[in-house]
mmCIF file of C-alpha atoms in Angstrom:
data_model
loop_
_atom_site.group_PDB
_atom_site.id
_atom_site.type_symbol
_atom_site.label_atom_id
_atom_site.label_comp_id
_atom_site.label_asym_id
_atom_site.label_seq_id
_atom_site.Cartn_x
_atom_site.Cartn_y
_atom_site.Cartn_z
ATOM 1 C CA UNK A 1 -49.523 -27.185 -11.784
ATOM 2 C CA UNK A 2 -46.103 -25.500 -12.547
ATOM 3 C CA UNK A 3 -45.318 -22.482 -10.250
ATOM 4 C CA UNK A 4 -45.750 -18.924 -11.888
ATOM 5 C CA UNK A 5 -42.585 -17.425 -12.308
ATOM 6 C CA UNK A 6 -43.390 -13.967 -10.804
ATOM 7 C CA UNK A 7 -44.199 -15.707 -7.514
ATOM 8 C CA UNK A 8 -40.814 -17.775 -7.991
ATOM 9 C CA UNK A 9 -39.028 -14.606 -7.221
ATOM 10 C CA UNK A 10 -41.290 -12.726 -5.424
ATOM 11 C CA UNK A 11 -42.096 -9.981 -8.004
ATOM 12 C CA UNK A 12 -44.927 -8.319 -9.585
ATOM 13 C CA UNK A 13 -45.281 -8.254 -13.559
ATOM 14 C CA UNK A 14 -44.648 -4.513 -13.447
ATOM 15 C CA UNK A 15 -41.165 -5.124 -11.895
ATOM 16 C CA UNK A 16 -38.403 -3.658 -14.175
ATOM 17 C CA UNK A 17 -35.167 -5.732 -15.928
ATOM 18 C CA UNK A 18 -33.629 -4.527 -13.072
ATOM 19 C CA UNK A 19 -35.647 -5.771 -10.412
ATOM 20 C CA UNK A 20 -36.131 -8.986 -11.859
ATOM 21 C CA UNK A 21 -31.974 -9.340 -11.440
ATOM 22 C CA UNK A 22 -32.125 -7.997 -7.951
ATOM 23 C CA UNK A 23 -34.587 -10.173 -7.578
ATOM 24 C CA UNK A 24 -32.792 -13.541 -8.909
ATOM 25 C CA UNK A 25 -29.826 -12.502 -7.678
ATOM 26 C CA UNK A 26 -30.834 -12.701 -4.345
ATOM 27 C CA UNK A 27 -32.623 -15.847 -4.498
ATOM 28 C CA UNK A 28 -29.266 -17.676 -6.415
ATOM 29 C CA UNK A 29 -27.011 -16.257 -3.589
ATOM 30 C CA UNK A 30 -29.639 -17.871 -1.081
ATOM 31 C CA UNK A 31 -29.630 -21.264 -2.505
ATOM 32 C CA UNK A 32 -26.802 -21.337 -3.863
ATOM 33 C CA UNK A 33 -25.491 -25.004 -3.317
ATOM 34 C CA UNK A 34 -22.382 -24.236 -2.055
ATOM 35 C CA UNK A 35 -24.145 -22.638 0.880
ATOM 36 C CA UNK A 36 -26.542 -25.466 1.036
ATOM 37 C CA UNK A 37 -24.565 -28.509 0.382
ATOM 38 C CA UNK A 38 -26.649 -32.102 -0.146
ATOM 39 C CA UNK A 39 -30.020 -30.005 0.065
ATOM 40 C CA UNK A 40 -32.478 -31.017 -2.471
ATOM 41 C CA UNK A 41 -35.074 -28.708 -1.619
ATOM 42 C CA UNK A 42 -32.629 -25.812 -1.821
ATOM 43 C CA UNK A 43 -31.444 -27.454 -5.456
ATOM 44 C CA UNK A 44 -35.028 -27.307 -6.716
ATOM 45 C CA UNK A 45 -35.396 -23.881 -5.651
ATOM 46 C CA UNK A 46 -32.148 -22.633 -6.942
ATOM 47 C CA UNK A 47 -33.061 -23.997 -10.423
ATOM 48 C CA UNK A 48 -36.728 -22.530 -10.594
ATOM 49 C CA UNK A 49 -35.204 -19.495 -10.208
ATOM 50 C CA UNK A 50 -32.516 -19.832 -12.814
ATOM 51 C CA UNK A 51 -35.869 -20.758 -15.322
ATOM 52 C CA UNK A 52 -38.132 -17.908 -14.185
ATOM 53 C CA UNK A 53 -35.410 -15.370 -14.597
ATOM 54 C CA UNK A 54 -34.180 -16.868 -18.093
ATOM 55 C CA UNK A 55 -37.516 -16.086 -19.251
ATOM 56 C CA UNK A 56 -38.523 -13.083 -17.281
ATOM 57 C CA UNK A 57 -35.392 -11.881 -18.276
ATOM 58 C CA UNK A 58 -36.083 -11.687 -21.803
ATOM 59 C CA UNK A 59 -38.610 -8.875 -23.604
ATOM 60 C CA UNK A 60 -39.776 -11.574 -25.582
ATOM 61 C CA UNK A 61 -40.198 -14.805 -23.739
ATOM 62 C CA UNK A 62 -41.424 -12.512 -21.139
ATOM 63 C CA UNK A 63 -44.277 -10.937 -23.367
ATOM 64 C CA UNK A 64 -45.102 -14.623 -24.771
ATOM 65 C CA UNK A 65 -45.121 -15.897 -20.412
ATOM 66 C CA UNK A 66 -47.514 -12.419 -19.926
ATOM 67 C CA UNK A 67 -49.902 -13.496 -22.652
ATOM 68 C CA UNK A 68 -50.148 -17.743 -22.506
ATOM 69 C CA UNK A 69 -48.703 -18.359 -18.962
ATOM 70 C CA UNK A 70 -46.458 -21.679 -19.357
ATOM 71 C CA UNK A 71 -48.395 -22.980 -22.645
ATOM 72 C CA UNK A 72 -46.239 -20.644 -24.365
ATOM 73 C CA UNK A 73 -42.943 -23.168 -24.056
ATOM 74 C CA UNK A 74 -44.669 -26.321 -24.430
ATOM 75 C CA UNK A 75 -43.115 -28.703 -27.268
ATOM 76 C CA UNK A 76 -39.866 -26.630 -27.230
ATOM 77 C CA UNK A 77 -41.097 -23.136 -27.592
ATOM 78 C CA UNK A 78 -38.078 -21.224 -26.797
ATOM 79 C CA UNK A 79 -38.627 -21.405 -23.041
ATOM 80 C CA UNK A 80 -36.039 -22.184 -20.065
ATOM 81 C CA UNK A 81 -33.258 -23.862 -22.218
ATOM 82 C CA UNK A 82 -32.246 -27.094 -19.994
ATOM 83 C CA UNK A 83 -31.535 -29.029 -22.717
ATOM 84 C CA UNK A 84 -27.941 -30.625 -21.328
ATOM 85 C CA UNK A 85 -27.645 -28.029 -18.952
ATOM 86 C CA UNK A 86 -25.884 -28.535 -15.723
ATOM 87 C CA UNK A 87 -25.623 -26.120 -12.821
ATOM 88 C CA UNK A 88 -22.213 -24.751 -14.104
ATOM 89 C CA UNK A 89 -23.992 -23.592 -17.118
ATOM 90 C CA UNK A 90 -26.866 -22.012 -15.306
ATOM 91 C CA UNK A 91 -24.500 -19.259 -13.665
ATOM 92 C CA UNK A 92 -22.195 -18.993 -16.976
ATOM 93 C CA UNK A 93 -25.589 -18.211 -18.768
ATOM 94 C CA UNK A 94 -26.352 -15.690 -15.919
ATOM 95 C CA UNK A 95 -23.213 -14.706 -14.863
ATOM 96 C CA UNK A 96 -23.124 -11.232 -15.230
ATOM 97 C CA UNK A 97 -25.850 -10.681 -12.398
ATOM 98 C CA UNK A 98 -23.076 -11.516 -9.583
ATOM 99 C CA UNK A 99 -20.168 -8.841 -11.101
ATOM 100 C CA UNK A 100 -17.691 -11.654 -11.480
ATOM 101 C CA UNK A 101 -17.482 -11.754 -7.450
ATOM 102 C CA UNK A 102 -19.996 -14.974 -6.421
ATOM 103 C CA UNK A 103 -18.223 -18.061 -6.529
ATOM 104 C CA UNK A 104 -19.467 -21.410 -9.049
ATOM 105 C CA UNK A 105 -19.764 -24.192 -7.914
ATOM 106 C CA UNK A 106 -15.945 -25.932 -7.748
ATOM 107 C CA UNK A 107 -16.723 -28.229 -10.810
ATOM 108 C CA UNK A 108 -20.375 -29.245 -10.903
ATOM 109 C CA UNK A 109 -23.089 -28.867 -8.601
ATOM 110 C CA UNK A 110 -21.720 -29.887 -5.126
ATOM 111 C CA UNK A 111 -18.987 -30.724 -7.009
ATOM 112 C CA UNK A 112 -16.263 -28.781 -4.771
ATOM 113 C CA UNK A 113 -14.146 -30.898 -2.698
ATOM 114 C CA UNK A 114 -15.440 -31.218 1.183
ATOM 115 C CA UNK A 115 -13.518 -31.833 4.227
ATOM 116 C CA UNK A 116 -15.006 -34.869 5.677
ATOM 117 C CA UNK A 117 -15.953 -33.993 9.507
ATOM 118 C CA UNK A 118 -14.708 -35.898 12.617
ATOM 119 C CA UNK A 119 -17.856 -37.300 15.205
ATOM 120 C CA UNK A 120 -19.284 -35.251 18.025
ATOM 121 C CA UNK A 121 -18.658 -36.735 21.671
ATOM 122 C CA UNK A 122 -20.867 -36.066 23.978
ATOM 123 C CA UNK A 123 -20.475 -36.071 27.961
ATOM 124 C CA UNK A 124 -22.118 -34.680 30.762
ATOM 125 C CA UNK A 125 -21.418 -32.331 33.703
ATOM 126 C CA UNK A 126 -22.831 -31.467 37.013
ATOM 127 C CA UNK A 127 -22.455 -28.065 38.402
ATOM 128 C CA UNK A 128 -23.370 -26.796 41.845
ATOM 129 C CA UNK A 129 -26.020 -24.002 42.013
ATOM 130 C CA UNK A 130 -23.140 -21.679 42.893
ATOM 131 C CA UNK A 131 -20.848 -22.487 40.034
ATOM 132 C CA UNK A 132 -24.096 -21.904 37.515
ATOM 133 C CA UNK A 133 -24.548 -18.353 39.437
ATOM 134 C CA UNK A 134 -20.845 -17.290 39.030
ATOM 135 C CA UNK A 135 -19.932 -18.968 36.004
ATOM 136 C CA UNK A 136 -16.763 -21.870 35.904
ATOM 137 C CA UNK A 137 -14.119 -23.324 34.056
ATOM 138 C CA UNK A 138 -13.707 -27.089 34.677
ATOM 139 C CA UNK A 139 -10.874 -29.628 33.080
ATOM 140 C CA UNK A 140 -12.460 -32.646 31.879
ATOM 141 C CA UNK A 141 -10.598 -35.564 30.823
ATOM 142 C CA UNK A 142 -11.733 -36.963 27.632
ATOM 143 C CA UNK A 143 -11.000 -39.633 25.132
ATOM 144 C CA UNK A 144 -11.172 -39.176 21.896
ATOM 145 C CA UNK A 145 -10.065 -40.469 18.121
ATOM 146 C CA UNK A 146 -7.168 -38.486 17.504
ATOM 147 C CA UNK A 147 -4.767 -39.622 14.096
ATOM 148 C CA UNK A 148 -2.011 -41.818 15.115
ATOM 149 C CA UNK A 149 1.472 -41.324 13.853
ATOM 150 C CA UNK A 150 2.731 -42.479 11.064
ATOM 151 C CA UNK A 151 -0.861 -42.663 9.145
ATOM 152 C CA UNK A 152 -0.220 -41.707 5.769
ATOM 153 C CA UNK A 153 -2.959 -41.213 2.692
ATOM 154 C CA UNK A 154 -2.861 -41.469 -0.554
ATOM 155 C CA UNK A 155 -5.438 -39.751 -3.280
ATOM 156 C CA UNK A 156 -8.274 -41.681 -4.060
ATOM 157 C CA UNK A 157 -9.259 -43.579 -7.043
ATOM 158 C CA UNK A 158 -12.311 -43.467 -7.675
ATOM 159 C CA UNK A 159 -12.451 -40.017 -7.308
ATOM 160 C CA UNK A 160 -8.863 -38.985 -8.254
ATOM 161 C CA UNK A 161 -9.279 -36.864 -5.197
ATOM 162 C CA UNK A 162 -11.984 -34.632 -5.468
ATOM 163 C CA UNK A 163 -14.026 -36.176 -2.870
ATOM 164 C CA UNK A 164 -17.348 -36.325 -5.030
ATOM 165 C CA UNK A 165 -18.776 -38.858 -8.058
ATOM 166 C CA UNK A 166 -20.367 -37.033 -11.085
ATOM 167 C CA UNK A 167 -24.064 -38.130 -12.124
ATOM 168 C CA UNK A 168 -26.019 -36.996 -15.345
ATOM 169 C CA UNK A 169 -29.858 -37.613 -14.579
ATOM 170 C CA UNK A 170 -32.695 -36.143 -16.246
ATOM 171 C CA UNK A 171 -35.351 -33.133 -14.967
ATOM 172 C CA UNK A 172 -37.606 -31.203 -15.906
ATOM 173 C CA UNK A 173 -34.814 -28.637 -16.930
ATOM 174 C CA UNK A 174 -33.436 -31.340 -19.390
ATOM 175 C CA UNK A 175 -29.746 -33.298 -18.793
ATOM 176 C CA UNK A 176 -28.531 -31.784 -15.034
ATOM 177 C CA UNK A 177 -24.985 -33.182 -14.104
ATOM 178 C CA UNK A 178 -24.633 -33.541 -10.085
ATOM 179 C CA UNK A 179 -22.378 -34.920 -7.871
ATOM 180 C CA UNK A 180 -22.614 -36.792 -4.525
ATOM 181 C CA UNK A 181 -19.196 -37.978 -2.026
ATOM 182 C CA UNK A 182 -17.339 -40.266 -2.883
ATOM 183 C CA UNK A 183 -18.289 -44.170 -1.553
ATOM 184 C CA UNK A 184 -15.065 -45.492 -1.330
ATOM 185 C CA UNK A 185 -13.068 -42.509 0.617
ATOM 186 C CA UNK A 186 -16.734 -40.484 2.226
ATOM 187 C CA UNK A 187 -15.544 -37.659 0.736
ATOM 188 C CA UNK A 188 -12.182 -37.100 1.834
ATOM 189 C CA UNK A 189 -10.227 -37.336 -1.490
ATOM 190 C CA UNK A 190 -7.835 -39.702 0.527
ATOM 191 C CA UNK A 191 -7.548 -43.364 1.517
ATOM 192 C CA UNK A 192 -5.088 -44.808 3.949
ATOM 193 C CA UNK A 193 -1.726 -45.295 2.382
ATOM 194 C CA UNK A 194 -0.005 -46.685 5.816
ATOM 195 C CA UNK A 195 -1.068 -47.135 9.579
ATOM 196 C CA UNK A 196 0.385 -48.708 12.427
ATOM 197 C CA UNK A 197 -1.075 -51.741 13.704
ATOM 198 C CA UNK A 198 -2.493 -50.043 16.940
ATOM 199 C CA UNK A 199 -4.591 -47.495 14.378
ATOM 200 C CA UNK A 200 -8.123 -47.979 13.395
ATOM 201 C CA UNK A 201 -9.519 -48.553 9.715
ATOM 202 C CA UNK A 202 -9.474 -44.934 9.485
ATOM 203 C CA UNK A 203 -5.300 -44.197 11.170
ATOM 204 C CA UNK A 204 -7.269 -43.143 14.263
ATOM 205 C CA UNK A 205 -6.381 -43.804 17.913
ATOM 206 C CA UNK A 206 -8.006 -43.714 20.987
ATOM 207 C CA UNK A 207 -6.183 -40.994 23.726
ATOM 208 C CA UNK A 208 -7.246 -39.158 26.615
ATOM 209 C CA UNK A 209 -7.080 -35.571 26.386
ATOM 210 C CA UNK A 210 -7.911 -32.803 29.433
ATOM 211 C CA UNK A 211 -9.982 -29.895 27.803
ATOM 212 C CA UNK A 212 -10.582 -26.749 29.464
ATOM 213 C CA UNK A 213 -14.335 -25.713 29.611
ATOM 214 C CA UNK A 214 -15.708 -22.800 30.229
ATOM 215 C CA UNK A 215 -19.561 -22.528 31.548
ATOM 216 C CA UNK A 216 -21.073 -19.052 31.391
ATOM 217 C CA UNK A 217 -23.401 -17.287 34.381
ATOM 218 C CA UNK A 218 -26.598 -18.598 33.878
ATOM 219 C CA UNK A 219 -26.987 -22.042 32.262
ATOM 220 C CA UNK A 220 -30.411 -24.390 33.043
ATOM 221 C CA UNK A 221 -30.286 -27.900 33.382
ATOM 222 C CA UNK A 222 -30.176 -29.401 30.021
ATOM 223 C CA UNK A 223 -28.796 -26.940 28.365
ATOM 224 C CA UNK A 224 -26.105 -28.374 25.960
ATOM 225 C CA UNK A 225 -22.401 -26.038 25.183
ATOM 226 C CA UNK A 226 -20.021 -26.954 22.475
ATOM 227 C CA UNK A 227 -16.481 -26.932 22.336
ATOM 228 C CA UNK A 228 -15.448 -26.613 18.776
ATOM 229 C CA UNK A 229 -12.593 -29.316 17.699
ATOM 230 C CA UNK A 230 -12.549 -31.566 20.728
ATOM 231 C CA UNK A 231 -14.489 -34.405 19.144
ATOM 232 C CA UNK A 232 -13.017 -37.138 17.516
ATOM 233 C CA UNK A 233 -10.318 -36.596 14.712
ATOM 234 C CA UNK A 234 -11.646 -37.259 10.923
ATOM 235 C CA UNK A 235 -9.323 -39.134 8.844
ATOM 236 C CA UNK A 236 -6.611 -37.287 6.088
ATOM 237 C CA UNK A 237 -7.203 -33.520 5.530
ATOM 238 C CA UNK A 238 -10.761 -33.987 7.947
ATOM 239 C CA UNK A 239 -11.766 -31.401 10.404
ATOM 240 C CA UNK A 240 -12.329 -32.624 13.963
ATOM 241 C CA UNK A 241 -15.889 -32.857 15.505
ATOM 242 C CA UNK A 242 -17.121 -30.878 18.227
ATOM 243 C CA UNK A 243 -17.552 -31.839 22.093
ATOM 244 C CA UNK A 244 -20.574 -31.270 23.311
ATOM 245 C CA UNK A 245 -21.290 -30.584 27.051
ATOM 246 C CA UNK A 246 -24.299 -31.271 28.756
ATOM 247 C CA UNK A 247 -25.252 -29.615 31.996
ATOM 248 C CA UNK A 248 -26.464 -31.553 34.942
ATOM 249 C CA UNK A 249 -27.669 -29.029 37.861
ATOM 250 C CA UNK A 250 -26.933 -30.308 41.270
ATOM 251 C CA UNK A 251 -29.890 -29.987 43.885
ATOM 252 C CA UNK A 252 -29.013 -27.332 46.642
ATOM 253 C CA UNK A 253 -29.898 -28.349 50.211
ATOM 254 C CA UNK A 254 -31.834 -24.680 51.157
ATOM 255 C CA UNK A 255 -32.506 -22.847 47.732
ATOM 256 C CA UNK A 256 -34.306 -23.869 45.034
ATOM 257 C CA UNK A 257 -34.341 -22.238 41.774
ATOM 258 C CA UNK A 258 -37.175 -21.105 39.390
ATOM 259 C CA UNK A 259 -36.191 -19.945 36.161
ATOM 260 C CA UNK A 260 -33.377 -16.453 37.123
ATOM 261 C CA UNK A 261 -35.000 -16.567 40.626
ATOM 262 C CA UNK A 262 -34.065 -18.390 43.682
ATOM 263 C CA UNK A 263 -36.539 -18.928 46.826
ATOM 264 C CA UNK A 264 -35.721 -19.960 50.411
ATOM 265 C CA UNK A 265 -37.855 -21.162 53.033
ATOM 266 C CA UNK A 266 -36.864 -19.279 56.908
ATOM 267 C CA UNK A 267 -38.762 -20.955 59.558
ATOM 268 C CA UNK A 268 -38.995 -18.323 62.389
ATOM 269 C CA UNK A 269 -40.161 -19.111 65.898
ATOM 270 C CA UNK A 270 -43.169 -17.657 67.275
ATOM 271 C CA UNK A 271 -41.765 -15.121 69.938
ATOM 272 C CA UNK A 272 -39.292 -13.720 66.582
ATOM 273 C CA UNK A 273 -42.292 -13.858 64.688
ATOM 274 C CA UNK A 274 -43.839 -10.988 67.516
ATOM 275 C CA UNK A 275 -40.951 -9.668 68.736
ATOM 276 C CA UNK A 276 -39.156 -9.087 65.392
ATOM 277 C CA UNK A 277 -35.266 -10.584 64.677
ATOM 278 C CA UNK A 278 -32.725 -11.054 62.742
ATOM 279 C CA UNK A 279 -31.496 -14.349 60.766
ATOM 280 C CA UNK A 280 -28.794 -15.225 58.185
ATOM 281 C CA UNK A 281 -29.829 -16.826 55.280
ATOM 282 C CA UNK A 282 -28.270 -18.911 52.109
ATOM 283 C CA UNK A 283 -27.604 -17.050 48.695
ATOM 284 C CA UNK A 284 -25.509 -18.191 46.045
ATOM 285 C CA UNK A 285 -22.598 -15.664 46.765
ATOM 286 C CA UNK A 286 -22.491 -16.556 50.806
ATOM 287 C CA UNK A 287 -24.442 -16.301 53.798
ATOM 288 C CA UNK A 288 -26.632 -12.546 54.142
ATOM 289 C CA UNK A 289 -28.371 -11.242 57.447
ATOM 290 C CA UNK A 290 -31.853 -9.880 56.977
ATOM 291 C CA UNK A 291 -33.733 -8.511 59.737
ATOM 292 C CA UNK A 292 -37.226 -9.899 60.040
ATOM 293 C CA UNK A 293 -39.971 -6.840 61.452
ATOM 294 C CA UNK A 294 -41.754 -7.406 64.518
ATOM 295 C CA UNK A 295 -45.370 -8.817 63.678
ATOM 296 C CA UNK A 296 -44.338 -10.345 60.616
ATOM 297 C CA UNK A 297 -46.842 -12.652 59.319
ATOM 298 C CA UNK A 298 -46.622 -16.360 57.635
ATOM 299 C CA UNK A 299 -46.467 -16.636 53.942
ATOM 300 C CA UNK A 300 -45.170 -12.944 54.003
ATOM 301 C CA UNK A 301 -42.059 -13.171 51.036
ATOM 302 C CA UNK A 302 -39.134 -10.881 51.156
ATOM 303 C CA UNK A 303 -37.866 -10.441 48.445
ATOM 304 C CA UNK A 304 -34.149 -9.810 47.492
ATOM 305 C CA UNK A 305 -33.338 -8.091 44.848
ATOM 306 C CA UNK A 306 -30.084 -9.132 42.552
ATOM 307 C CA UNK A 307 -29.096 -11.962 44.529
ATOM 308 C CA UNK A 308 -30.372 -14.713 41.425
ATOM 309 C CA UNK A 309 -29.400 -16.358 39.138
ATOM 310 C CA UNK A 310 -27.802 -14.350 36.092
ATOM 311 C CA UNK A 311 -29.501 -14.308 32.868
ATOM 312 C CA UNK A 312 -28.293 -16.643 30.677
ATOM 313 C CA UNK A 313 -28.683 -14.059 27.044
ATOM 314 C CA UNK A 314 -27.489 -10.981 29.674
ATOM 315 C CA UNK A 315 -30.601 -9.251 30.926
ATOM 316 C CA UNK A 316 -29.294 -8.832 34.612
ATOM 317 C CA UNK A 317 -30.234 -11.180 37.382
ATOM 318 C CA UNK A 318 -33.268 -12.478 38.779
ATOM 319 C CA UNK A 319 -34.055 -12.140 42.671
ATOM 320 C CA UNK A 320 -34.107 -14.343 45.946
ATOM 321 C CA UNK A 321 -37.497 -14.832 47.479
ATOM 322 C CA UNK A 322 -37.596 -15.245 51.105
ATOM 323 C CA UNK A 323 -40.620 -17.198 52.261
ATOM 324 C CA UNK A 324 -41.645 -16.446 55.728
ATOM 325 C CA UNK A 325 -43.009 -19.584 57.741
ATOM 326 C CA UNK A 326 -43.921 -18.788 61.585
ATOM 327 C CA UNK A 327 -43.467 -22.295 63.258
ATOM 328 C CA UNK A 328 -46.060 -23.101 65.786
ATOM 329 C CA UNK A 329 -44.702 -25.295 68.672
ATOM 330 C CA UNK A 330 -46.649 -28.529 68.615
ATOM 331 C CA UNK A 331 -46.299 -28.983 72.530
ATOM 332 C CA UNK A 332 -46.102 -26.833 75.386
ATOM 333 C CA UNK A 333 -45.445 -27.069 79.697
ATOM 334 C CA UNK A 334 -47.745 -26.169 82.155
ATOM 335 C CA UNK A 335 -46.636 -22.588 82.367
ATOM 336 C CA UNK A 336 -46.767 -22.435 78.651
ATOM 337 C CA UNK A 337 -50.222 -23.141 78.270
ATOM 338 C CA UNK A 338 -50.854 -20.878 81.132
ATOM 339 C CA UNK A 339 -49.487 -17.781 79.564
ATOM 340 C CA UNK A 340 -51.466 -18.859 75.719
ATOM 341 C CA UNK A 341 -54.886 -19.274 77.454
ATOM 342 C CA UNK A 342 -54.441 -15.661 79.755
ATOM 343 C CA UNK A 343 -54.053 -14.010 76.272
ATOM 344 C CA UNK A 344 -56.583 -16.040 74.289
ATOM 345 C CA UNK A 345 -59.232 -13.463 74.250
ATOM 346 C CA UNK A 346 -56.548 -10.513 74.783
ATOM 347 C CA UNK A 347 -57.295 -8.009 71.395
ATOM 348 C CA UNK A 348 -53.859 -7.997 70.437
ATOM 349 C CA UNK A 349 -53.913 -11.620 69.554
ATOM 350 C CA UNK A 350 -57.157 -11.553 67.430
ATOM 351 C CA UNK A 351 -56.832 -11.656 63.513
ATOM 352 C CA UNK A 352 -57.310 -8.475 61.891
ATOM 353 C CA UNK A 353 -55.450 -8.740 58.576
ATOM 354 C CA UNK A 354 -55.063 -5.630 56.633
ATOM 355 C CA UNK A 355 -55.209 -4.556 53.169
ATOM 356 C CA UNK A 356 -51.779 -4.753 52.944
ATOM 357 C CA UNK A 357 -51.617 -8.696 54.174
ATOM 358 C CA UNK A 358 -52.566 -10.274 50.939
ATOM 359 C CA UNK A 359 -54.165 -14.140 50.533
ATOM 360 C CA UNK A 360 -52.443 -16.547 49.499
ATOM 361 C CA UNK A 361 -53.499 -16.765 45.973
ATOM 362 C CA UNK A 362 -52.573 -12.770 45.498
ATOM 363 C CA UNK A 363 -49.054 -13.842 46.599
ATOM 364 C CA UNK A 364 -48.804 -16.636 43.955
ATOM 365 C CA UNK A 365 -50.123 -14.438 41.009
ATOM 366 C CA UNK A 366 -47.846 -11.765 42.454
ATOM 367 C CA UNK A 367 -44.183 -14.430 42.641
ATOM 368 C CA UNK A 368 -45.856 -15.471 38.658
ATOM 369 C CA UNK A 369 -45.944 -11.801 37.320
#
C-alpha cells in the first residue's frame, strides 16, 4: 500500500501552505543526495517527499488526495508529475522553497564530481597505565602509499572527467536520470597519463613516514583514534585516508584498573595490622604514603580519592581503592607460639565486629555503586 502523504512529511491535514513547505523543506535538506551520496534509502525518501508536497502543495490536487486518498491519480489523474523527471527537475519545480541558497545536485542526482578517497591503515599501540592516566604523544613510523613523482593524469574518457556515468531507469515517479562513479577511473575524473616504473597501477609508492600522535587522558583498551590524512594517498586530485590507532593497554605489575578506578592490594603484617603503620603505595602519578590505623581490619578498602584514571568524555577522575589484606604468618618459633596461646582467650583478641565493619558482600555492592 502506497504511503499517505501527510505521514510522508510528518503533518496533519489541517497544516497550512506554509507548513507543508516547512515541512518539505526540511525533509529535502535532510535527504538531500548530496548529503547522502550512494544512499538508496535516502533517494527513495527524498523523492516521496518531492510527490507528497507536489500534491499537498496544490488546493486542488490536495482537495482531490483529501477526498479519494491515492485513487484520485490513478491512470494519469493529474497527480505527482514524474513523467521524464529527473532529480534536477524535482528542485527546479520546487525551487523556490530553499530561497535560491540550497545547492542542486552538480548535474544529476549524485551527479557532482567526488574526490575518490585514499585507504585507511590501521596499526596498533601499547601504552603503559601511566601514559593512559597522563595522556602522550608518541612518533610512530609508518608506511604508507604516498604519489610518486613524476605521476601525471590525464581526464578520463569515459567520463570526460566528471567522475560519474549517467543512467535513465524507470520508477514509480516515471523516467529518473541517476548517476553512479565512473568504472574505468572509480570516480576520480583522472587516469594515469605517466608513472615511473617504481609506481603502482595507481602512481603510488610505498614510503615510511613518522607521524606524531597524540593519545588523550583516559583511553580503554580497544578504543580506536584517528589521525586524519595519514592513510594511504588516493590517486590524481584524491584525498588521503585516515590512520587509525588502536590502543593496546599494558598490564601494570601492582594496580589494576576498573573502568576510571584503580585498586591495589597492601599486604600488611600482623603486628602493623595492631599496632597501626605507615606504607607507600603505587599510583599512576608516583609512589604516596598512607598511614594505616591501628586495629585495622582485613578486607577494610581505603579509598583515594582523585588518584584514577581520568575520564575519557571529561567528567573528572575516578579513585584508587586500597584493599587491606592482614597476612597471617603460616609458621611460627617456640616463643612465638608461646606468646599466641598466653593471649588466646585474652578479650582483646576475641571478634567483636562492629556496625561499622561491614561483610564482605556490603563492601562489593558498596566498590559497584
Amino acid at each position: 500500500m502506497k504511503e499517505d502523504y501527510y505521514d510522508i512529511l510528518k503533518i496533519d491535514k489541517s497544516a497550512t501552505a506554509n507548513e507543508i513547505k516547512k515541512a518539505y523543506r526540511k525533509k529535502a535538506i535532510k535527504y538531500h543526495p548530496d548529503k547522502n551520496p550512494d544512499d538508496k534509502v535516502a533517494e527513495e525518501k527524498f523523492k516521496k517527499a518531492a510527490e507528497a508536497y507536489e500534491v499537498l502543495s496544490n488546493p486542488e490536487k490536495k482537495a482531490r488526495y483529501d477526498q479519494f486518498g491515492h485513487q484520485a491519480f490513478q491512470g494519469g489523474g493529474g497527480g505527482f508529475n514524474g513523467g521524464g523527471m529527473n532529480m534536477d527537475d524535482i528542485f527546479s519545480q520546487f525551487g523556490d522553497i530553499f530561497g535560491g541558497g540550497f545547492s542542486g545536485f552538480g548535474g544529476g542526482f549524485g551527479g557532482q564530481q567526488r574526490r575518490v578517497k585514499g585507504s585507511n591503515l590501521r596499526i596498533r599501540i601499547s601504552l603503559t597505565l601511566e601514559e593512559i592516566a597522563n595522556g602522550v604523544e608518541k612518533k610512530l613510523k609508518v608506511k604508507r602509499k604516498v604519489q610518486a613523482e613524476g605521476t601525471t593524469y590525464k581526464t578520463c574518457s569515459s567520463c570526460n572527467g566528471s567522475g560519474q556515468v549517467m543512467r535513465v531507469t524507470n520508477t514509480i515517479l516515471g523516467r529518473m536520470q541517476t548517476s553512479s562513479p565512473c568504472p574505468t577511473c572509480g570516480g576520480a575524473g583522472e587516469m594515469i597519463d605517466k608513472k615511473p616504473a617504481d609506481a603502482d597501477a595507481q602512481g603510488l609508492v610505498l614510503k615510511e613516514e613518522t607521524v606524531l600522535v597524540k593519545i588523550p587522558a583516559g583511553v580503554v583498551d580497544g578504543m580506536q583514534l584517528k589521525v586524519s590524512g595519514k592513510g594511504n594517498d588516493a590517486p590524481g586530485n584524491g584525498v588521503p585516508g585516515d590512520l587509525l590507532v588502536a590502543i593496546q593497554e599494558e598490564e601494570h605489575s601492582t594496580l589494576k584498573r576498573d573502568g576510571d578506578n584503580l585498586h591495589y592490594d597492601l599486604y600488611v603484617s600482623l603486628p602493623d595490622a595492631v599496632l597501626g603503620t605507615s606504607q607507600e603505595i603505587d599510583t599512576v602519578t608516583g609512589k604516596v604514603r598512607i598511614k594505616i590505623e591501628s586495629g585495622v581490619q582485613s578486607g577494610k578498602i581505603l579509598r583515594l580519592r582523585g588518584k584514577g584514571i581520568p575520564s575519557i568524555n571529561g567528567y573528572g577522575k575516578g579513585d584508587l581503592l586500597v584493599h587491606i589484606n592482614v597476612w597471617t604468618p603460616k609458621t611460627l618459633n617456640k616463643e612465638q607460639r608461646e606468646f599466641f596461646e598466653s593471649v588466646r582467650n585474652d578479650e582483646h583478641f576475641e571478634p567483636k565486629p562492629e556496625i561499622s565493619d561491614k561483610s564482605f558482600f556490603e563492601k562489593v555492592k558498596d566498590m559497584f555503586s
